[in-house]
mmCIF file of C-alpha atoms and ligand atoms in Angstrom:
data_model
loop_
_atom_site.group_PDB
_atom_site.id
_atom_site.type_symbol
_atom_site.label_atom_id
_atom_site.label_comp_id
_atom_site.label_asym_id
_atom_site.label_seq_id
_atom_site.Cartn_x
_atom_site.Cartn_y
_atom_site.Cartn_z
ATOM 1 C CA MET A 1 -46.225 -33.978 -30.334
ATOM 2 C CA ASN A 2 -42.146 -33.108 -30.910
ATOM 3 C CA LYS A 3 -40.969 -32.015 -34.390
ATOM 4 C CA LYS A 4 -39.738 -35.432 -35.424
ATOM 5 C CA ARG A 5 -42.799 -37.287 -34.132
ATOM 6 C CA LEU A 6 -45.018 -34.902 -36.570
ATOM 7 C CA PHE A 7 -42.736 -35.199 -39.225
ATOM 8 C CA ASN A 8 -43.165 -38.989 -39.184
ATOM 9 C CA ARG A 9 -46.932 -38.858 -38.444
ATOM 10 C CA ILE A 10 -47.233 -36.787 -41.556
ATOM 11 C CA CYS A 11 -45.282 -39.090 -43.823
ATOM 12 C CA LYS A 12 -46.989 -42.271 -42.411
ATOM 13 C CA ASP A 13 -50.322 -40.735 -43.262
ATOM 14 C CA ILE A 14 -49.357 -39.391 -46.614
ATOM 15 C CA LYS A 15 -48.070 -43.225 -47.192
ATOM 16 C CA ALA A 16 -51.200 -44.649 -46.053
ATOM 17 C CA ILE A 17 -53.580 -42.282 -48.040
ATOM 18 C CA LYS A 18 -54.912 -41.287 -44.453
ATOM 19 C CA ILE A 19 -53.897 -37.717 -46.104
ATOM 20 C CA GLN A 20 -55.004 -38.256 -50.150
ATOM 21 C CA GLY A 21 -55.048 -36.056 -53.199
ATOM 22 C CA ALA A 22 -52.658 -33.931 -54.860
ATOM 23 C CA SER A 23 -53.493 -30.914 -53.003
ATOM 24 C CA ASN A 24 -53.894 -32.233 -49.412
ATOM 25 C CA ILE A 25 -50.462 -34.308 -50.051
ATOM 26 C CA ALA A 26 -48.823 -31.070 -51.333
ATOM 27 C CA LYS A 27 -50.158 -29.063 -48.313
ATOM 28 C CA ALA A 28 -49.156 -32.000 -45.442
ATOM 29 C CA ALA A 29 -45.520 -32.198 -47.330
ATOM 30 C CA LEU A 30 -45.114 -28.279 -46.924
ATOM 31 C CA LYS A 31 -46.008 -28.543 -43.152
ATOM 32 C CA ALA A 32 -43.442 -31.617 -42.714
ATOM 33 C CA TYR A 33 -40.989 -29.491 -44.864
ATOM 34 C CA SER A 34 -41.335 -26.594 -42.679
ATOM 35 C CA LEU A 35 -40.196 -28.611 -39.580
ATOM 36 C CA PHE A 36 -36.961 -29.841 -41.047
ATOM 37 C CA PRO A 37 -36.417 -27.744 -44.350
ATOM 38 C CA THR A 38 -33.476 -30.107 -45.749
ATOM 39 C CA LYS A 39 -32.709 -31.847 -48.771
ATOM 40 C CA ALA A 40 -33.102 -35.151 -47.109
ATOM 41 C CA SER A 41 -36.978 -34.115 -45.870
ATOM 42 C CA ILE A 42 -37.639 -33.364 -49.652
ATOM 43 C CA LYS A 43 -36.072 -36.653 -50.537
ATOM 44 C CA LYS A 44 -38.283 -38.533 -48.338
ATOM 45 C CA LEU A 45 -41.174 -36.666 -48.641
ATOM 46 C CA GLU A 46 -41.344 -37.191 -52.717
ATOM 47 C CA SER A 47 -40.650 -41.075 -52.117
ATOM 48 C CA LEU A 48 -44.232 -41.298 -50.494
ATOM 49 C CA ARG A 49 -46.364 -40.960 -53.657
ATOM 50 C CA PRO A 50 -44.386 -41.294 -56.648
ATOM 51 C CA THR A 51 -47.208 -40.022 -58.838
ATOM 52 C CA GLU A 52 -47.649 -36.369 -57.342
ATOM 53 C CA PRO A 53 -45.744 -33.599 -59.105
ATOM 54 C CA MET A 54 -47.806 -31.107 -57.123
ATOM 55 C CA LEU A 55 -45.670 -32.383 -54.062
ATOM 56 C CA VAL A 56 -42.438 -32.026 -56.042
ATOM 57 C CA ASN A 57 -43.161 -28.409 -57.340
ATOM 58 C CA THR A 58 -44.553 -27.234 -53.971
ATOM 59 C CA LEU A 59 -41.382 -28.438 -52.226
ATOM 60 C CA LYS A 60 -38.880 -26.976 -54.784
ATOM 61 C CA LEU A 61 -40.698 -23.523 -54.267
ATOM 62 C CA ALA A 62 -40.806 -24.271 -50.664
ATOM 63 C CA GLU A 63 -36.896 -24.023 -50.493
ATOM 64 C CA LYS A 64 -37.208 -20.205 -51.851
ATOM 65 C CA LEU A 65 -40.721 -18.839 -50.721
ATOM 66 C CA PRO A 66 -42.390 -19.031 -47.227
ATOM 67 C CA SER A 67 -45.127 -21.459 -46.893
ATOM 68 C CA LYS A 68 -47.691 -18.641 -46.579
ATOM 69 C CA LYS A 69 -47.136 -17.591 -50.427
ATOM 70 C CA ILE A 70 -47.292 -21.284 -51.321
ATOM 71 C CA LEU A 71 -50.579 -21.468 -49.492
ATOM 72 C CA GLN A 72 -51.800 -18.171 -51.004
ATOM 73 C CA HIS A 73 -51.449 -19.732 -54.305
ATOM 74 C CA PHE A 74 -53.475 -22.706 -53.433
ATOM 75 C CA SER A 75 -56.150 -20.587 -52.289
ATOM 76 C CA ASP A 76 -55.953 -18.020 -55.363
ATOM 77 C CA ALA A 77 -55.931 -20.787 -57.906
ATOM 78 C CA GLN A 78 -58.946 -22.475 -56.305
ATOM 79 C CA ASN A 79 -60.960 -19.259 -56.152
ATOM 80 C CA LYS A 80 -60.383 -18.939 -59.871
ATOM 81 C CA ILE A 81 -61.179 -22.544 -60.877
ATOM 82 C CA ASN A 82 -64.240 -22.052 -58.799
ATOM 83 C CA LEU A 83 -65.654 -19.250 -60.999
ATOM 84 C CA LEU A 84 -64.874 -21.141 -64.189
ATOM 85 C CA VAL A 85 -66.541 -23.995 -62.892
ATOM 86 C CA LEU A 86 -69.663 -21.860 -61.854
ATOM 87 C CA LYS A 87 -70.051 -21.045 -65.469
ATOM 88 C CA LEU A 88 -69.552 -24.348 -66.939
ATOM 89 C CA ILE A 89 -71.982 -26.294 -64.790
ATOM 90 C CA LYS A 90 -75.432 -26.224 -66.164
ATOM 91 C CA GLN A 91 -78.434 -25.707 -64.035
ATOM 92 C CA ASN A 92 -80.279 -29.314 -63.329
ATOM 93 C CA SER A 93 -77.391 -31.204 -64.565
ATOM 94 C CA THR A 94 -75.793 -34.154 -63.355
ATOM 95 C CA ILE A 95 -72.215 -34.480 -63.075
ATOM 96 C CA PHE A 96 -70.073 -37.604 -62.843
ATOM 97 C CA THR A 97 -67.037 -37.979 -60.711
ATOM 98 C CA HIS A 98 -64.644 -40.598 -59.476
ATOM 99 C CA CYS A 99 -62.425 -40.648 -56.556
ATOM 100 C CA HIS A 100 -61.974 -37.786 -54.295
ATOM 101 C CA SER A 101 -60.397 -34.332 -55.601
ATOM 102 C CA THR A 102 -60.262 -31.415 -53.371
ATOM 103 C CA ASN A 103 -60.050 -29.054 -56.585
ATOM 104 C CA VAL A 104 -63.114 -30.721 -57.847
ATOM 105 C CA THR A 105 -65.226 -30.924 -54.324
ATOM 106 C CA LYS A 106 -64.384 -27.261 -53.600
ATOM 107 C CA ALA A 107 -65.435 -26.389 -56.902
ATOM 108 C CA LEU A 108 -68.740 -28.028 -56.926
ATOM 109 C CA ILE A 109 -69.414 -26.791 -53.004
ATOM 110 C CA PHE A 110 -68.584 -23.328 -54.328
ATOM 111 C CA VAL A 111 -71.391 -23.940 -57.522
ATOM 112 C CA LYS A 112 -73.776 -25.061 -55.144
ATOM 113 C CA LYS A 113 -73.382 -21.972 -52.742
ATOM 114 C CA LYS A 114 -73.938 -19.668 -55.402
ATOM 115 C CA GLY A 115 -77.442 -21.161 -55.880
ATOM 116 C CA LYS A 116 -77.128 -23.451 -58.790
ATOM 117 C CA LYS A 117 -79.026 -26.769 -58.746
ATOM 118 C CA PHE A 118 -77.257 -30.109 -59.773
ATOM 119 C CA ASP A 119 -76.609 -33.630 -58.740
ATOM 120 C CA VAL A 120 -73.727 -35.777 -58.631
ATOM 121 C CA TYR A 121 -73.006 -39.432 -59.395
ATOM 122 C CA ASN A 122 -69.924 -40.947 -58.155
ATOM 123 C CA THR A 123 -67.804 -44.244 -57.824
ATOM 124 C CA GLU A 124 -67.161 -45.986 -54.636
ATOM 125 C CA THR A 125 -63.345 -45.889 -55.981
ATOM 126 C CA ARG A 126 -62.123 -49.358 -54.637
ATOM 127 C CA PRO A 127 -59.952 -50.554 -53.082
ATOM 128 C CA LEU A 128 -59.525 -47.341 -50.663
ATOM 129 C CA PHE A 129 -63.306 -45.987 -51.146
ATOM 130 C CA GLN A 130 -61.859 -42.341 -51.651
ATOM 131 C CA GLY A 131 -65.658 -41.931 -53.219
ATOM 132 C CA ARG A 132 -67.012 -42.137 -49.969
ATOM 133 C CA LYS A 133 -64.815 -39.069 -48.850
ATOM 134 C CA THR A 134 -66.462 -37.003 -51.829
ATOM 135 C CA ALA A 135 -69.779 -38.474 -51.122
ATOM 136 C CA ARG A 136 -69.686 -37.271 -47.440
ATOM 137 C CA GLU A 137 -68.419 -33.836 -48.393
ATOM 138 C CA LEU A 138 -71.018 -33.387 -50.955
ATOM 139 C CA ILE A 139 -73.982 -34.350 -48.866
ATOM 140 C CA LYS A 140 -72.733 -32.239 -46.042
ATOM 141 C CA ALA A 141 -72.903 -29.122 -48.334
ATOM 142 C CA GLY A 142 -76.284 -30.114 -49.547
ATOM 143 C CA ILE A 143 -75.579 -31.552 -52.852
ATOM 144 C CA LYS A 144 -77.306 -34.619 -53.890
ATOM 145 C CA ILE A 145 -75.290 -37.517 -54.540
ATOM 146 C CA THR A 146 -75.748 -40.828 -55.719
ATOM 147 C CA THR A 147 -72.846 -43.564 -55.320
ATOM 148 C CA TYR A 148 -72.350 -46.559 -57.910
ATOM 149 C CA VAL A 149 -69.895 -49.635 -57.653
ATOM 150 C CA ASP A 150 -67.158 -48.861 -60.138
ATOM 151 C CA SER A 151 -68.141 -51.263 -62.424
ATOM 152 C CA ALA A 152 -71.552 -49.421 -62.899
ATOM 153 C CA ALA A 153 -69.614 -46.355 -64.035
ATOM 154 C CA ARG A 154 -70.887 -46.714 -67.747
ATOM 155 C CA ILE A 155 -74.477 -46.600 -66.508
ATOM 156 C CA ALA A 156 -73.853 -43.594 -64.205
ATOM 157 C CA ILE A 157 -71.535 -41.716 -66.944
ATOM 158 C CA THR A 158 -74.537 -42.401 -69.761
ATOM 159 C CA LYS A 159 -76.982 -40.583 -67.355
ATOM 160 C CA SER A 160 -74.733 -37.675 -66.549
ATOM 161 C CA GLY A 161 -74.127 -34.288 -68.303
ATOM 162 C CA ALA A 162 -70.609 -34.192 -67.999
ATOM 163 C CA VAL A 163 -67.559 -36.036 -66.354
ATOM 164 C CA VAL A 164 -65.157 -33.854 -64.123
ATOM 165 C CA LEU A 165 -62.169 -35.438 -62.860
ATOM 166 C CA GLY A 166 -59.125 -34.101 -60.647
ATOM 167 C CA ALA A 167 -55.579 -34.393 -61.721
ATOM 168 C CA ASP A 168 -52.381 -35.881 -60.076
ATOM 169 C CA ALA A 169 -50.107 -35.279 -63.241
ATOM 170 C CA ILE A 170 -50.584 -33.162 -66.376
ATOM 171 C CA LEU A 171 -47.906 -34.240 -68.730
ATOM 172 C CA GLN A 172 -45.811 -32.499 -71.504
ATOM 173 C CA ASN A 173 -47.809 -33.990 -74.106
ATOM 174 C CA GLY A 174 -51.222 -32.963 -72.687
ATOM 175 C CA ASN A 175 -52.260 -36.398 -71.355
ATOM 176 C CA VAL A 176 -53.289 -36.385 -67.413
ATOM 177 C CA ILE A 177 -52.660 -39.094 -64.747
ATOM 178 C CA ASN A 178 -55.254 -39.258 -62.415
ATOM 179 C CA LYS A 179 -56.929 -42.331 -60.293
ATOM 180 C CA VAL A 180 -57.060 -45.624 -61.934
ATOM 181 C CA GLY A 181 -60.430 -45.901 -63.647
ATOM 182 C CA SER A 182 -60.312 -42.178 -64.984
ATOM 183 C CA GLY A 183 -58.799 -43.003 -68.390
ATOM 184 C CA MET A 184 -61.274 -45.522 -69.160
ATOM 185 C CA PHE A 185 -64.351 -43.418 -67.768
ATOM 186 C CA ALA A 186 -62.976 -40.551 -70.060
ATOM 187 C CA GLU A 187 -63.214 -42.981 -72.937
ATOM 188 C CA ILE A 188 -66.582 -44.153 -72.306
ATOM 189 C CA ALA A 189 -67.779 -40.343 -71.867
ATOM 190 C CA HIS A 190 -66.090 -39.662 -75.097
ATOM 191 C CA ALA A 191 -67.851 -42.483 -76.702
ATOM 192 C CA LYS A 192 -71.206 -41.092 -75.890
ATOM 193 C CA LYS A 193 -70.177 -37.421 -76.652
ATOM 194 C CA ILE A 194 -70.447 -36.454 -72.940
ATOM 195 C CA PRO A 195 -67.749 -33.534 -72.217
ATOM 196 C CA VAL A 196 -64.768 -34.714 -69.914
ATOM 197 C CA TYR A 197 -63.387 -31.852 -67.997
ATOM 198 C CA ILE A 198 -60.269 -31.704 -65.702
ATOM 199 C CA ILE A 199 -60.271 -29.701 -62.767
ATOM 200 C CA ALA A 200 -56.692 -28.881 -61.601
ATOM 201 C CA ASP A 201 -54.145 -26.394 -60.102
ATOM 202 C CA SER A 202 -51.655 -25.516 -62.926
ATOM 203 C CA TRP A 203 -49.107 -26.923 -60.281
ATOM 204 C CA LYS A 204 -49.775 -30.508 -61.146
ATOM 205 C CA PHE A 205 -47.965 -29.876 -64.645
ATOM 206 C CA SER A 206 -44.663 -31.883 -65.102
ATOM 207 C CA SER A 207 -42.210 -32.201 -67.768
ATOM 208 C CA ARG A 208 -40.559 -35.109 -66.238
ATOM 209 C CA ASN A 209 -41.662 -38.882 -66.577
ATOM 210 C CA ILE A 210 -44.095 -39.688 -64.088
ATOM 211 C CA LYS A 211 -44.006 -43.280 -62.516
ATOM 212 C CA ILE A 212 -47.290 -44.773 -62.218
ATOM 213 C CA GLU A 213 -47.492 -45.863 -58.234
ATOM 214 C CA GLU A 214 -48.225 -49.480 -57.726
ATOM 215 C CA ARG A 215 -49.651 -50.080 -54.329
ATOM 216 C CA GLN A 216 -49.649 -52.899 -52.045
ATOM 217 C CA HIS A 217 -51.719 -56.080 -53.063
ATOM 218 C CA LYS A 218 -53.367 -56.247 -49.360
ATOM 219 C CA GLU A 219 -55.248 -53.471 -50.333
ATOM 220 C CA VAL A 220 -57.153 -55.225 -53.094
ATOM 221 C CA TRP A 221 -57.430 -58.805 -51.165
ATOM 222 C CA LYS A 222 -56.211 -58.584 -47.397
ATOM 223 C CA ASN A 223 -56.081 -62.578 -47.158
ATOM 224 C CA ALA A 224 -55.691 -63.791 -50.396
ATOM 225 C CA PRO A 225 -54.939 -67.675 -50.992
ATOM 226 C CA GLU A 226 -51.299 -67.888 -52.220
ATOM 227 C CA HIS A 227 -50.379 -67.971 -55.544
ATOM 228 C CA ILE A 228 -52.975 -65.359 -56.629
ATOM 229 C CA ARG A 229 -50.964 -62.246 -58.734
ATOM 230 C CA ILE A 230 -52.803 -59.013 -57.691
ATOM 231 C CA LYS A 231 -52.016 -55.998 -59.293
ATOM 232 C CA ASN A 232 -52.705 -52.617 -57.674
ATOM 233 C CA PRO A 233 -52.141 -49.674 -59.888
ATOM 234 C CA SER A 234 -53.299 -46.436 -58.160
ATOM 235 C CA PHE A 235 -53.277 -44.146 -61.372
ATOM 236 C CA GLU A 236 -53.676 -44.178 -65.242
ATOM 237 C CA VAL A 237 -53.270 -41.910 -68.018
ATOM 238 C CA ILE A 238 -56.177 -40.239 -69.676
ATOM 239 C CA GLU A 239 -55.286 -39.558 -73.114
ATOM 240 C CA LYS A 240 -55.693 -35.725 -74.172
ATOM 241 C CA LYS A 241 -58.001 -36.898 -76.931
ATOM 242 C CA TYR A 242 -60.823 -37.632 -74.602
ATOM 243 C CA ILE A 243 -60.276 -34.496 -72.598
ATOM 244 C CA THR A 244 -62.822 -31.561 -73.435
ATOM 245 C CA ALA A 245 -60.881 -29.065 -71.339
ATOM 246 C CA ILE A 246 -58.570 -28.637 -68.477
ATOM 247 C CA ILE A 247 -59.939 -26.085 -65.977
ATOM 248 C CA SER A 248 -56.999 -24.403 -64.106
ATOM 249 C CA GLU A 249 -56.374 -20.920 -62.782
ATOM 250 C CA TYR A 250 -55.587 -19.950 -66.410
ATOM 251 C CA GLY A 251 -58.767 -20.667 -67.587
ATOM 252 C CA ILE A 252 -60.520 -23.507 -69.620
ATOM 253 C CA LEU A 253 -58.226 -24.670 -72.011
ATOM 254 C CA LYS A 254 -57.785 -27.774 -74.283
ATOM 255 C CA PRO A 255 -54.876 -29.850 -73.118
ATOM 256 C CA GLU A 256 -52.395 -28.549 -75.825
ATOM 257 C CA LYS A 257 -53.032 -24.998 -74.945
ATOM 258 C CA PHE A 258 -52.830 -25.670 -71.467
ATOM 259 C CA VAL A 259 -49.316 -27.160 -71.773
ATOM 260 C CA LYS A 260 -48.308 -24.124 -74.214
ATOM 261 C CA LYS A 261 -49.749 -21.593 -71.638
ATOM 262 C CA ILE A 262 -47.780 -22.888 -68.722
ATOM 263 C CA LYS A 263 -44.649 -23.381 -71.091
ATOM 264 C CA SER A 264 -44.874 -19.647 -72.031
ATOM 265 C CA ILE A 265 -45.156 -18.609 -68.385
ATOM 266 C CA LYS A 266 -42.224 -20.620 -67.331
ATOM 267 C CA ARG A 267 -40.181 -19.074 -70.180
ATOM 268 C CA GLY A 268 -41.457 -15.535 -69.643
HETATM 269 C C1 LIG B 301 -56.311 -38.980 -55.433
HETATM 270 C C2 LIG B 301 -56.647 -38.839 -57.041
HETATM 271 C C3 LIG B 301 -57.330 -37.226 -57.086
HETATM 272 C C4 LIG B 301 -56.104 -36.269 -57.336
HETATM 273 C C5 LIG B 301 -56.648 -34.895 -57.194
HETATM 274 O O1 LIG B 301 -55.885 -40.412 -55.538
HETATM 275 O O2 LIG B 301 -56.513 -39.298 -57.854
HETATM 276 O O3 LIG B 301 -58.404 -37.492 -58.379
HETATM 277 O O4 LIG B 301 -55.226 -36.304 -56.434
HETATM 278 O O5 LIG B 301 -56.087 -34.021 -56.336
HETATM 279 P P1 LIG B 301 -55.390 -40.718 -54.039
HETATM 280 P P2 LIG B 301 -56.783 -32.866 -55.787
HETATM 281 O O6 LIG B 301 -56.461 -40.947 -53.267
HETATM 282 O O7 LIG B 301 -54.720 -42.088 -54.430
HETATM 283 O O8 LIG B 301 -54.618 -39.842 -53.616
HETATM 284 O O9 LIG B 301 -57.088 -33.413 -54.587
HETATM 285 O O10 LIG B 301 -55.591 -32.037 -55.663
HETATM 286 O O11 LIG B 301 -57.808 -32.060 -56.698
#
């Protein structure tokens, strides 16, 4: 495939969510940028998913650093996260998760490989069913998984020992943005005194205002009768008061502490 076609293919796959999740999007965008390292490429790539600061942060660094160094960061951060999640997950516990997060699935697979026994409850994640991707990856790794329809999440959460979610953005005020539903699930868990952990590479931090992506109504109802208004927000805010800790390469930190840490690193 020639360079132009490959660039366009990557853009199309990111837009259509064939390539999904903050880390996969950032890695694919890095590959596309390396084909055409221009400001115009950055503009185009950033426009594909407006709720992805990791994509923005990655491309900003790609202007200065070789791709190899950036990819090394992703794997170093994941390795550190894995060790923290290993300590956190209790033997014979049940973990609830939503959507598909690479940071989450990689950490869970690592914990399983280290011999810890646990099982996972997850959601389908309508309308695009990213939960099935999570289920496929985890079952392949030998992790017992039970999938619930999204509206059964409270039943699943109530039977779980912890809620573990990924992140698309970590905001200055300590709130987190993740797949729509995440805010509601965190609120339910908090009400039931079940801890909520966000597993995320720190490059998801953003000091900018983040727009919540609104996707096409066709994803929700392909041939809907006329005049029915359909809303399809892709993400939502998880308020920091519902988050027990953010697990990143900088440790297991309360949202405010995480933000403080990131800011001190940037200053330093
Ligand atoms: C995916 C989603 C994930 C985060 C996690 O949404 O919300 O929880 O992106 O990121 P979508 P990572 O499927 O719409 O992209 O994969 O880096 O852990």
